[in-house]
Coordinates of C-alpha atoms in Angstrom, one line a residue:
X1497 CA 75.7 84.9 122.8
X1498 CA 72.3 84.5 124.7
X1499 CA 70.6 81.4 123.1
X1500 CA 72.7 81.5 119.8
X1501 CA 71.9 84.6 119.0
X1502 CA 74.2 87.2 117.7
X1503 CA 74.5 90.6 119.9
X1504 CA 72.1 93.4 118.4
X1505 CA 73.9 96.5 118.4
X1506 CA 73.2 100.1 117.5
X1507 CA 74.7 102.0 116.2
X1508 CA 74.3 106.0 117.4
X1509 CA 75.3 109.4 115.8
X1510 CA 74.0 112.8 115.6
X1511 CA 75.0 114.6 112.8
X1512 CA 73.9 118.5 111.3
X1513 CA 75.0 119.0 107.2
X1514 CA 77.2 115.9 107.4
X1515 CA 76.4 115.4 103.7
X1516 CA 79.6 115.3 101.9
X1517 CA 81.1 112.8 105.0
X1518 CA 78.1 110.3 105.8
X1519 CA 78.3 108.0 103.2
X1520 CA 81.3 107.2 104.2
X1521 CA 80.3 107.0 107.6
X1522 CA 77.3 104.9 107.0
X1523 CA 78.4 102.4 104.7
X1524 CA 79.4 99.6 107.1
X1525 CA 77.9 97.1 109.2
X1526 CA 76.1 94.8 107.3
X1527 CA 75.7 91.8 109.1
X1528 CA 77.4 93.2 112.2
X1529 CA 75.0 96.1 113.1
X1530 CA 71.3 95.5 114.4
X1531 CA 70.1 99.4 113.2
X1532 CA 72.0 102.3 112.7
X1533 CA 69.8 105.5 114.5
X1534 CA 70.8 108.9 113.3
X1535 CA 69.5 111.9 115.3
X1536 CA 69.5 114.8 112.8
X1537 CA 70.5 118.3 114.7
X1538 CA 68.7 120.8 111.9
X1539 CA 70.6 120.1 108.9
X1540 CA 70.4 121.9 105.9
X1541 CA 71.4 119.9 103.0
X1542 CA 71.0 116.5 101.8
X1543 CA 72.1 115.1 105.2
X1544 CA 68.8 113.6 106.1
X1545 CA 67.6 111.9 102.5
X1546 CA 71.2 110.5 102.2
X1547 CA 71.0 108.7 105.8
X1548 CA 67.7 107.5 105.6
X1549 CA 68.9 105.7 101.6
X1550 CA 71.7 104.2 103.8
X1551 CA 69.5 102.3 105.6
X1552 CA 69.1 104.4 108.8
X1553 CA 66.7 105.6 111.4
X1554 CA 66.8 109.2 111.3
X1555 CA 65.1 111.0 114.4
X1556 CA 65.2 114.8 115.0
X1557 CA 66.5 116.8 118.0
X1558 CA 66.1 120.3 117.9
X1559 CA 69.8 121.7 119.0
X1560 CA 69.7 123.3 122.2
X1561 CA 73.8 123.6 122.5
X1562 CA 73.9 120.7 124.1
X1563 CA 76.0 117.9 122.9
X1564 CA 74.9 115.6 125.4
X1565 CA 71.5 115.7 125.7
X1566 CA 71.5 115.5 121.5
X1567 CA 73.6 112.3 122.4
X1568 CA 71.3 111.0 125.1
X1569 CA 68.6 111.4 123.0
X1570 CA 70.2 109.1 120.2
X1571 CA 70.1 106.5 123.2
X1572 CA 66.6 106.7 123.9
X1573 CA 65.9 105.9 120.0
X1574 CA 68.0 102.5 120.2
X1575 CA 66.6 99.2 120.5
X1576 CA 69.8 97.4 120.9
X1577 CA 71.1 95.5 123.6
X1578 CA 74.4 97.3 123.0
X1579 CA 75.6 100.8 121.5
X1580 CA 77.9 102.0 119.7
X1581 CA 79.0 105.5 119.3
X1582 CA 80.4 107.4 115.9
X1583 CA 81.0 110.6 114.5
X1584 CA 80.2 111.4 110.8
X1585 CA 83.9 112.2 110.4
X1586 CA 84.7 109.1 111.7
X1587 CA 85.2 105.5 109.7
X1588 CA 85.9 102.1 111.2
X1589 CA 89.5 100.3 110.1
X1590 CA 89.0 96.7 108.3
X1591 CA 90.1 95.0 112.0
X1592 CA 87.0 97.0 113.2
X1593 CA 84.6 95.4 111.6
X1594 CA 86.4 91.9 111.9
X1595 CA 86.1 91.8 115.7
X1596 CA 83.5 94.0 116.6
X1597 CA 81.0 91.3 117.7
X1598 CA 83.8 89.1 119.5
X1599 CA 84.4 92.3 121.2
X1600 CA 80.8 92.4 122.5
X1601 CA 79.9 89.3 122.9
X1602 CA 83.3 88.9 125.5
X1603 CA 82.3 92.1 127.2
X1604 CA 78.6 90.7 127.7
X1605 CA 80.7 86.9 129.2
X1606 CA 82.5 89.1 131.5
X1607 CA 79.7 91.6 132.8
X1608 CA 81.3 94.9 131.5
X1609 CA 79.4 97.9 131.0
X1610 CA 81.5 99.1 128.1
X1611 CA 85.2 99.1 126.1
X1612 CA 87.5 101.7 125.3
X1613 CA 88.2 101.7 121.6
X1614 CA 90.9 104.0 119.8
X1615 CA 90.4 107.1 117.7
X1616 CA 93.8 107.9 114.9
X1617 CA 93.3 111.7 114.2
X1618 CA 94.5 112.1 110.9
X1619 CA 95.6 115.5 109.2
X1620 CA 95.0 116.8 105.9
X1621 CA 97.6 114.6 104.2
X1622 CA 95.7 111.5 106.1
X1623 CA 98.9 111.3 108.6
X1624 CA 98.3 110.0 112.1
X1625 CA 98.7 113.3 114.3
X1626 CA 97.7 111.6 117.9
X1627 CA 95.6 108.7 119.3
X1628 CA 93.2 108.8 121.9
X1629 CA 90.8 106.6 123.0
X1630 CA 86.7 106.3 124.1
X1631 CA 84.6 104.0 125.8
X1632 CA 83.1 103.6 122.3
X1633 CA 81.0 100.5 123.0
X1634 CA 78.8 100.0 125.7
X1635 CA 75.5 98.2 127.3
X1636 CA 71.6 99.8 126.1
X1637 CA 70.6 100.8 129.8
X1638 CA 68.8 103.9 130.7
X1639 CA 71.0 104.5 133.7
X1640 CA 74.2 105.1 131.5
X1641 CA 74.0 108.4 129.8
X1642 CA 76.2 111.5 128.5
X1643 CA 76.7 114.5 130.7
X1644 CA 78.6 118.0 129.5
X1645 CA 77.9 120.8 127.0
X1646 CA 80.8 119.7 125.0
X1647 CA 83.8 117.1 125.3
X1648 CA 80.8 115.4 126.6
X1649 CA 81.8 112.4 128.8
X1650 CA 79.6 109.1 129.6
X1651 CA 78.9 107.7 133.0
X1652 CA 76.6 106.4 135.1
X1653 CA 73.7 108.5 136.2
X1654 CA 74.5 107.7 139.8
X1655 CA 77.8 108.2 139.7
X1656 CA 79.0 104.7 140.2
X1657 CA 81.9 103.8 137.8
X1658 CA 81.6 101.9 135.1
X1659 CA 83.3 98.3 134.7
X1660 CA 85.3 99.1 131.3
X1661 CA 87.7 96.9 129.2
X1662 CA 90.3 98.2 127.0
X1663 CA 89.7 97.2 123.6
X1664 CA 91.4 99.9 121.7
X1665 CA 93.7 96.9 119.1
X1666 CA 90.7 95.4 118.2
X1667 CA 88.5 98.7 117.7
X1668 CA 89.4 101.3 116.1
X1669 CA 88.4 104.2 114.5
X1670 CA 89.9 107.0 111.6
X1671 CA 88.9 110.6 112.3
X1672 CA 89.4 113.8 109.9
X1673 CA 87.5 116.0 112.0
X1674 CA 90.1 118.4 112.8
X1675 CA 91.5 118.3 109.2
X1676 CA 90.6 121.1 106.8
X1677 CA 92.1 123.7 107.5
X1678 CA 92.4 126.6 109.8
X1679 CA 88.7 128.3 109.0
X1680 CA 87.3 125.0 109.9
X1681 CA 89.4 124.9 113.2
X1682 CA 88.6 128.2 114.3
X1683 CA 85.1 128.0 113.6
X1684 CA 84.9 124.7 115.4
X1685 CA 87.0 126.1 118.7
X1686 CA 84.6 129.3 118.4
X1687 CA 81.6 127.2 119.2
X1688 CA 83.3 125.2 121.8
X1689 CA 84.7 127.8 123.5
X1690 CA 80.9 129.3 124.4
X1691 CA 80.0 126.1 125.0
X1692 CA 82.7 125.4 127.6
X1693 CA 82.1 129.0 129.2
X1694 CA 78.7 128.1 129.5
X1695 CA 79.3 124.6 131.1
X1696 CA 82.2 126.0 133.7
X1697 CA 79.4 128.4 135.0
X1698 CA 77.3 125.9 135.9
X1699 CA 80.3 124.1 137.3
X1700 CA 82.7 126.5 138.1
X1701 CA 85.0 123.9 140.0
X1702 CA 84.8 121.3 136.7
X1703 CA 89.4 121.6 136.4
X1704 CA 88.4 119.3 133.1
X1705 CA 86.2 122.1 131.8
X1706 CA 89.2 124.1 132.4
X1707 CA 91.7 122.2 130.6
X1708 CA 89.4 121.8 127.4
X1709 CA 89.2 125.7 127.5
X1710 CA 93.0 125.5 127.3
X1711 CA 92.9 123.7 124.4
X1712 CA 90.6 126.1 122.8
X1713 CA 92.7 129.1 123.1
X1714 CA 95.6 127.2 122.5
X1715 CA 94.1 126.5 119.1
X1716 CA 93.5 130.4 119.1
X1717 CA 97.6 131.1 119.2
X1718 CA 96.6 132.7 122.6
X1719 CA 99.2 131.2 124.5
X1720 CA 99.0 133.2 127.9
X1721 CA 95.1 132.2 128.2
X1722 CA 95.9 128.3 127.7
X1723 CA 98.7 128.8 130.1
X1724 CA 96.0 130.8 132.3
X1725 CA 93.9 127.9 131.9
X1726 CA 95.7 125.0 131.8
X1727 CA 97.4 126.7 135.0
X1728 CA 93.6 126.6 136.9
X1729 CA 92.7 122.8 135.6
X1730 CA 95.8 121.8 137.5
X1731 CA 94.9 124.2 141.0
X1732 CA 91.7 122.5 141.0
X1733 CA 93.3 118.8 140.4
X1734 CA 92.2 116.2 143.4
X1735 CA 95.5 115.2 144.5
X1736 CA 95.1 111.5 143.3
X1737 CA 94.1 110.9 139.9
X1738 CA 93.1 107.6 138.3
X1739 CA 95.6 106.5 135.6
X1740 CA 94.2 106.9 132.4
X1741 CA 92.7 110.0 133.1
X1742 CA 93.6 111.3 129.2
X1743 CA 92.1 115.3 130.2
X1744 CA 94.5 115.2 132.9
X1745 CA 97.4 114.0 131.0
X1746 CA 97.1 116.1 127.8
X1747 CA 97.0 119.2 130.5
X1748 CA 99.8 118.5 131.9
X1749 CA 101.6 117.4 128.7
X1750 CA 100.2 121.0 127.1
X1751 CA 101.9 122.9 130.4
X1752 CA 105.3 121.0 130.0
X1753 CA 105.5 121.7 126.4
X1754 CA 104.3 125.7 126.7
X1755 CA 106.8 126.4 129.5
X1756 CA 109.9 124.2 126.9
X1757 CA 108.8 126.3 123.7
X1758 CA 109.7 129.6 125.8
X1759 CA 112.5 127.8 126.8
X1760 CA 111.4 127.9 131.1
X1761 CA 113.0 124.0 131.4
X1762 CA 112.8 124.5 135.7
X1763 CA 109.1 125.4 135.5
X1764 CA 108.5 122.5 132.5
X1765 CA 110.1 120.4 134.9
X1766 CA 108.1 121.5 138.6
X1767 CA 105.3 120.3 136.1
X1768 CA 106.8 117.0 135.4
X1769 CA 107.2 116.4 138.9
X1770 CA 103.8 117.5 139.7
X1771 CA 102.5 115.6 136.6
X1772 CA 104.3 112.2 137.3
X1773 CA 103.3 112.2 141.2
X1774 CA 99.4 112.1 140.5
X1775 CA 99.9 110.0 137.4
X1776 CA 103.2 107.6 138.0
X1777 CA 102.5 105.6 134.9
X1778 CA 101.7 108.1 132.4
X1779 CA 104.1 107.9 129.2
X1780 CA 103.9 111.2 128.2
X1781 CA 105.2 113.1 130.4
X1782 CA 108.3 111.3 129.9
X1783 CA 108.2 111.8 125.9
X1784 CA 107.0 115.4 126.5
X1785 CA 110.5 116.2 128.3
X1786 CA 112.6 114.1 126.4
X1787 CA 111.4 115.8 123.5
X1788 CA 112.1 119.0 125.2
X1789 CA 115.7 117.9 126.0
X1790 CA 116.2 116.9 122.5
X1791 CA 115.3 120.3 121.2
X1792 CA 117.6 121.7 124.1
X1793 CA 120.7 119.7 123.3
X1794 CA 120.3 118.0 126.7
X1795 CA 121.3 114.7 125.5
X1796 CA 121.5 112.9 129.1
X1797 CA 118.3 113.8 130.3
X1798 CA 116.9 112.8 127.0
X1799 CA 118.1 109.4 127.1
X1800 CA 116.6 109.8 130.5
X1801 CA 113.2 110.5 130.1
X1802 CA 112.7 109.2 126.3
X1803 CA 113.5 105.6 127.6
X1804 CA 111.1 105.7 130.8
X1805 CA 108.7 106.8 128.5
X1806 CA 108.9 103.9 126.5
X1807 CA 109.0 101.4 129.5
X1808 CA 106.2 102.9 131.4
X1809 CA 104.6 102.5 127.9
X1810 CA 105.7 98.8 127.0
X1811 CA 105.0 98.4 130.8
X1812 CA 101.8 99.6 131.7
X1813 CA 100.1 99.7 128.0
X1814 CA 97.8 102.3 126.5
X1815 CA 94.6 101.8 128.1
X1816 CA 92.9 105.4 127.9
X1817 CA 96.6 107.1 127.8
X1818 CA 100.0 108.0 126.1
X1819 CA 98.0 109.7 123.5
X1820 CA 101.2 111.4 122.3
X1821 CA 103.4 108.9 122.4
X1822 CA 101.1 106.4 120.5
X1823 CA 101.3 108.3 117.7
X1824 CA 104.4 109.6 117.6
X1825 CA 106.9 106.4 118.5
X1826 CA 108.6 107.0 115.4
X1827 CA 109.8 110.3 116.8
X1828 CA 110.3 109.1 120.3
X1829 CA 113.1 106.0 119.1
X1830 CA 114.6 108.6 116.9
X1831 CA 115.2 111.1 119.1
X1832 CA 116.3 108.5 121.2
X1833 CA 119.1 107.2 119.1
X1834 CA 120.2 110.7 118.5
X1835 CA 120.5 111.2 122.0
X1836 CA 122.4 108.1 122.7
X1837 CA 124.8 109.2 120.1
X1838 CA 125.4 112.7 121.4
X1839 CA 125.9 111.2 125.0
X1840 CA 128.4 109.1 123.4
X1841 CA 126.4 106.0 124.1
X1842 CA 127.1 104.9 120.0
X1843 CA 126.1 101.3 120.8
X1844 CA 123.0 101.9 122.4
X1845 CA 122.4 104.2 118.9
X1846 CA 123.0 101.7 116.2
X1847 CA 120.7 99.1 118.1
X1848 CA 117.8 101.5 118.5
X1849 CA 118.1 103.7 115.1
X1850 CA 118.3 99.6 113.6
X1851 CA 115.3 99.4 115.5
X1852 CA 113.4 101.9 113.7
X1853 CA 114.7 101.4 110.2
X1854 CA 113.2 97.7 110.3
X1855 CA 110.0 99.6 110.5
X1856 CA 110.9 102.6 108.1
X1857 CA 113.6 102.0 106.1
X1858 CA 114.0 105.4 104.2
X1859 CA 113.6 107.5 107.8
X1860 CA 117.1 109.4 106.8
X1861 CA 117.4 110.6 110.5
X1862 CA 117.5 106.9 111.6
X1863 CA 120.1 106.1 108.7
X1864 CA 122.2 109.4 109.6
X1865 CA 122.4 108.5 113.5
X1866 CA 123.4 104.9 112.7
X1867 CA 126.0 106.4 109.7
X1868 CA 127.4 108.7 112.9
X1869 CA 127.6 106.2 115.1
X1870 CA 129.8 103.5 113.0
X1871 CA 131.5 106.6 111.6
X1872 CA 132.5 107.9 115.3
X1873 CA 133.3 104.5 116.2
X1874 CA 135.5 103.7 113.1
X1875 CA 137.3 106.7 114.6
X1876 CA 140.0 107.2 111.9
X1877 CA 139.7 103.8 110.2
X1878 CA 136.2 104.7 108.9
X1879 CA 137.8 106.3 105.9
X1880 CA 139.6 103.2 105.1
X1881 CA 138.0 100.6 102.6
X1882 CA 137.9 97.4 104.7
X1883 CA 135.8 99.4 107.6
X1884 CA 133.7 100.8 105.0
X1885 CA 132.9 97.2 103.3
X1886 CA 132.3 95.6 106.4
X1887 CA 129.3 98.6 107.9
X1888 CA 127.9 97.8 103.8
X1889 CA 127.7 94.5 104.8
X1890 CA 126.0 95.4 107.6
X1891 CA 123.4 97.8 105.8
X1892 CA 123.0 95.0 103.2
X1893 CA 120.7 93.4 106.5
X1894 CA 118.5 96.3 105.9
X1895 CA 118.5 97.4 102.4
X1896 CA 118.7 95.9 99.0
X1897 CA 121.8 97.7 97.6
X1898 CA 121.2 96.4 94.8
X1899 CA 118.4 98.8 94.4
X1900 CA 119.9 102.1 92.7
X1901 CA 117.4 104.6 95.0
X1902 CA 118.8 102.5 98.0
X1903 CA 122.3 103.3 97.3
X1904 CA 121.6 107.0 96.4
X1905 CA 119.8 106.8 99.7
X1906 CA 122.4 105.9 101.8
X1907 CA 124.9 108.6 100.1
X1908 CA 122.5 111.0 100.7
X1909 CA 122.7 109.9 104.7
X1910 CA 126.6 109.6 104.4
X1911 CA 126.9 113.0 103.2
X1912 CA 124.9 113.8 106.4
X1913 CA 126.7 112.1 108.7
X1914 CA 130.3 113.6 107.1
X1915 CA 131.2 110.3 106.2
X1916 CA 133.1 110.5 103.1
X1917 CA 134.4 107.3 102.3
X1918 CA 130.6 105.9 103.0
X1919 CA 129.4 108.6 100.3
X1920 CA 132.0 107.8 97.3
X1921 CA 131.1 104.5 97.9
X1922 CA 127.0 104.7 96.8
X1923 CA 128.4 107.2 94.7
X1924 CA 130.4 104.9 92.7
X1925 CA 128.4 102.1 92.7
X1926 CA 125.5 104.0 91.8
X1927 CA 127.6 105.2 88.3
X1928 CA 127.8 108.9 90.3

């Protein structure tokens, strides 16, 4: 901190009839933030009175479908040395609001202009869906600024990069924005959609524009206009690309899975190859296939691609990528195990499906892979008694057996699995 004093920090939103959402937004920062400025986009209900009784600055910007220049205007009303960026469906997590002035004050030690931060999408039933990440922090200067319609990106005005840090552990962010239903959705990817037209006319070259208007009519169901789209974005790809390009990544991920749903695995996998030459070190194109070979029954080229996936990722991190294998590692070691155990690999099965039932004991796909494995293994002396006590012995490592809904559990998996002896057992001792 410069002279003991603590970073001042702003914190920046624009919101229109955010009412029911902005409390909840709002109602952080004490002793952390240095003003909170709201830009108010021609809201209709309580939006405004409610933000200004939270303490905030609220300005007006008379929408001009831009979301950028209603962004850069938010900057212009900061007085902060630093910002920071939010949605109203957005909410900080408790380690948020722990290290968010650490985070600063080491990014102001080490000259950085900003930090990535992470965003957990969650879906109506408040389940993590994907992660993605956002330079979410940054430095007050009027040289850095937003440019784009929509999917609005910052950067400097000169087009010299920024120096960035990831700080996506220590800051992260909830967001419910795409929850609500289908109405909301389509509403939502209406607006974007004219705003992304608008944007690629001006820039008709922009393959990110491109890509975002895949998304859009992917949201639509129309799957021949994302594959139309997505299909451009990559024609107009430079032929390097910086890792941690996320736009890139998610349309190349979006091709890979479109071409496996209709079941074209060569053309999924011209994409891969395309995908993993500009990008080496992206994760998920790896889980993207593997996931594909799952589906397909191609257990070998699961295990293949499922476990690069997961060393590029354990190698290389999540800096500003793997958005769909960070949330969705759950799925990744499960079909993993299940394609070790189909490739007859039942070793390499029990250790990872162990793997994931340390973390989520009642995932029954986990249980029913490790059930098959030592089943398969026992070959014909799994039906005998002392093989059985000796894989409940095992189990007894990961559950309390004690525990009636554990036992009925495992029976439950054991049924599964075809694994008779296993079943009568938790049967029995469960009074069945």
């Amino acid at each position: 901190m410069e002279n003991g004093r603590r970073p001042r920090i702003s914190l920046c939103m624009i919101v229109k009839n955010e009412e029911k959402k902005l409390e909840r937004a709002l109602s952080w920062g004490e002793g952390i933030l240095w003003e909170k400025v709201v830009v108010d986009t021609g809201s209709t209900d309580g939006t405004v009175a409610l933000a200004e009784r939270l303490g905030a600055k609220v300005c007006h910007f008379g929408w001009i479908d831009d979301f950028a220049a209603a962004r850069n205007f938010a900057l212009e009303q900061a007085e902060g040395d630093w910002i920071i960026t939010q949605d109203a469906d957005e909410w900080p997590t408790p380690e948020t609001l722990e290290k968010l002035l650490s985070v600063v004050e080491q990014a102001k030690e080490r000259g950085l202009d900003g930090v990535f931060g992470g965003i957990l999408e969650l879906n109506d039933r408040g389940e993590i869906t994907t992660c993605s990440s956002r330079i979410r922090v940054f430095r007050s200067t009027p040289d850095i600024r937003y440019r784009r319609r929509v999917h609005e990106q910052l950067e400097f005005t000169d087009g010299r990069p920024m120096r960035l840090a990831d700080a996506e552990e220590e800051l992260t962010f909830f967001h419910d924005g795409y929850a609500g239903g289908q109405s909301a959705g389509k509403r939502r990817s209406g607006r974007n959609l004219r705003l992304l037209e608008q944007e690629l006319a001006e820039h008709p070259g922009d393959y990110e524009v491109m890509g975002y208007l895949g998304d859009e009519y992917a949201g639509f169901g129309d799957e021949e206009q994302a594959l139309r789209w997505y299909r451009r974005s990559v024609e107009h790809m430079p032929e390097t690309l910086r890792e941690g390009d996320p736009r890139s990544a998610w349309t190349f991920s979006a091709l890979i899975a479109l071409y496996g749903e209709r079941g074209n695995y060569s053309e999924a996998e011209g994409i891969y190859r395309m995908a993993v030459e500009k990008q080496p070190c992206e994760a998920d194109y790896d889980y993207q296939m593997g996931c594909l070979c799952t589906q397909g029954e191609r257990w070998e080229d699961g295990v293949r691609y499922l476990a690069g996936g997961l060393a590029k990722l354990e190698r290389h991190g999540t800096a500003n990528s793997c958005m769909k294998l960070k949330a969705s590692l759950e799925t990744a070691y499960g079909n993993l195990a299940l394609c070790f155990l189909r490739s007859g690999r039942r070793k390499e099965a029990v250790e990872t499906s162990v793997a994931l039932l340390r973390v989520k004991p009642l995932d029954m796909k986990a249980l029913y892979i490790l059930l098959s494995a030592f089943r398969e293994d026992g070959g014909a002396q799994a039906e005998s008694a002392p093989y059985v006590d000796g894989v409940v012995g095992f189990l007894g490592k990961l559950y309390v057996l004690s525990d009636l809904k554990n036992r009925l559990f495992i029976a439950r998996a054991a049924r599964e699995a075809g694994w008779k002896a296993m079943e009568n057992r938790m049967e029995k001792e469960s009074g069945i």
